[in-house]
Amino acid sequence: MASSVRNLAALVLIFIRFGLVFSQPLINRATVIQSASALKKQYDYVIVGGGTSGLTVANRLTTDPSVSVLVIEYGPLDKLEPGVLVPGVPPPKEYSRNYVSVPQPGLLNKPQPVYSAAVVGGGTVINGMFFNRGSAADYNGWEDLGNPGWGWKGLLPYFKRSENFTPPPPELAAQYPISSDLGPHGTEGPVGSSFPQYQYPILKSFYKAWNSIGVPSNPQPNGGRAVDAFYSTLSLTAWNQSRSSASTAYYRPIEGKRPNFYLLTLHSVTKISINRKHKRATGVQAGQRQLQQIPQPLPRPVFQQPDLDRRATRLILQKPNR
């Protein structure tokens, strides 16, 4: 387990995310670092990006109190608004990047917004909440490429470990292709997984339409066969029907409770220092985002690039030699 987490941490460390800037103050949280001046000189692990994988790795690593972890996130910490907790309520615009696509020939040649999160918790805070897995063959392909343990059998225990699944009410399961088999699900993890209590009446017609053209219903898409027409679980906390995100699952429960967990928001990493001899990352360089008003979507085919304040404090975080 420890080696798997550290390998994943290394992957997260080299993953840098980009996006537009917008105005959002730092929120006074127990483990949030208010400015670069409050940083320590070194940390055992520096994770670039406090999104889905970043917060998961940070949470797992900080279960060891002797390990210090710093997460550097481009976006702010959300304020637990209805837009991030209530399914169907549009999330605040300041938690998204202002990307615009090239003109789309199939959409009257107009550019379209490309949604990407800029908030602690990443896309799980603003996305459509689908919580399903790929097919076993997808993960077995990773293992076949020379990655032992990354196949379906090796990853399934970790999928289940993250999940807190609540079966649907019997009346719902009786109306839709939903299996009662709990084998592929976890029930003690931090991420809520369930089904909404309200169903649109037209939903049944979708399954009838698929079935009428030869596509069968699949009642258990999370068991290694994610094909055909199926009812996907959502990242949903069953008892109150609220969104379950990486933030609510892996950060909020330990907020202020682990002195070895550090979160620096509204900063963008611009460089990762690599020790070429040992082929490992030794530090990062980051700058504070320039604060400005949220721009309106641009009606031109460009992708916005990061705009860092040139006067921002530069920081170097060195990993200790050991």
Short mmCIF file of C-alpha atoms in Angstrom, two decimals, residues 4 11 28 40 55 75 78 91 100 105 134 137 140 145-146 149-150 161 217-218 220 244 252 255 292-293 299 305 307:
data_model
loop_
_atom_site.label_atom_id
_atom_site.label_comp_id
_atom_site.label_asym_id
_atom_site.label_seq_id
_atom_site.Cartn_x
_atom_site.Cartn_y
_atom_site.Cartn_z
CA SER A 4 1.46 2.35 -4.32
CA LEU A 11 2.57 11.06 -10.57
CA ASN A 28 -9.30 31.43 6.89
CA LYS A 40 8.25 25.95 5.86
CA LEU A 55 -6.28 15.44 -2.08
CA GLY A 75 -7.99 27.57 -7.07
CA ASP A 78 -15.02 26.58 -1.73
CA PRO A 91 -21.61 25.96 -9.28
CA VAL A 100 -13.20 28.36 -24.88
CA PRO A 105 -18.67 22.72 -37.19
CA GLY A 134 -14.19 1.52 -16.55
CA ALA A 137 -10.06 -4.74 -19.76
CA ASN A 140 -5.74 -4.80 -17.44
CA LEU A 145 2.07 -2.46 -20.50
CA GLY A 146 4.37 -3.40 -17.64
CA GLY A 149 -0.75 -4.24 -9.66
CA TRP A 150 -2.52 -1.75 -11.93
CA ARG A 161 -11.83 1.38 -0.13
CA SER A 217 -29.48 -3.19 -20.03
CA ASN A 218 -26.57 -3.77 -17.69
CA GLN A 220 -24.05 -3.87 -12.64
CA SER A 244 -19.73 14.07 -2.33
CA ARG A 252 -12.98 18.59 5.19
CA GLU A 255 -9.38 20.01 8.29
CA GLN A 292 -8.73 40.35 -10.99
CA GLN A 293 -12.39 40.25 -11.89
CA PRO A 299 -16.13 34.36 -28.30
CA GLN A 305 -3.05 30.62 -20.51
CA ASP A 307 -1.47 34.97 -16.01
#
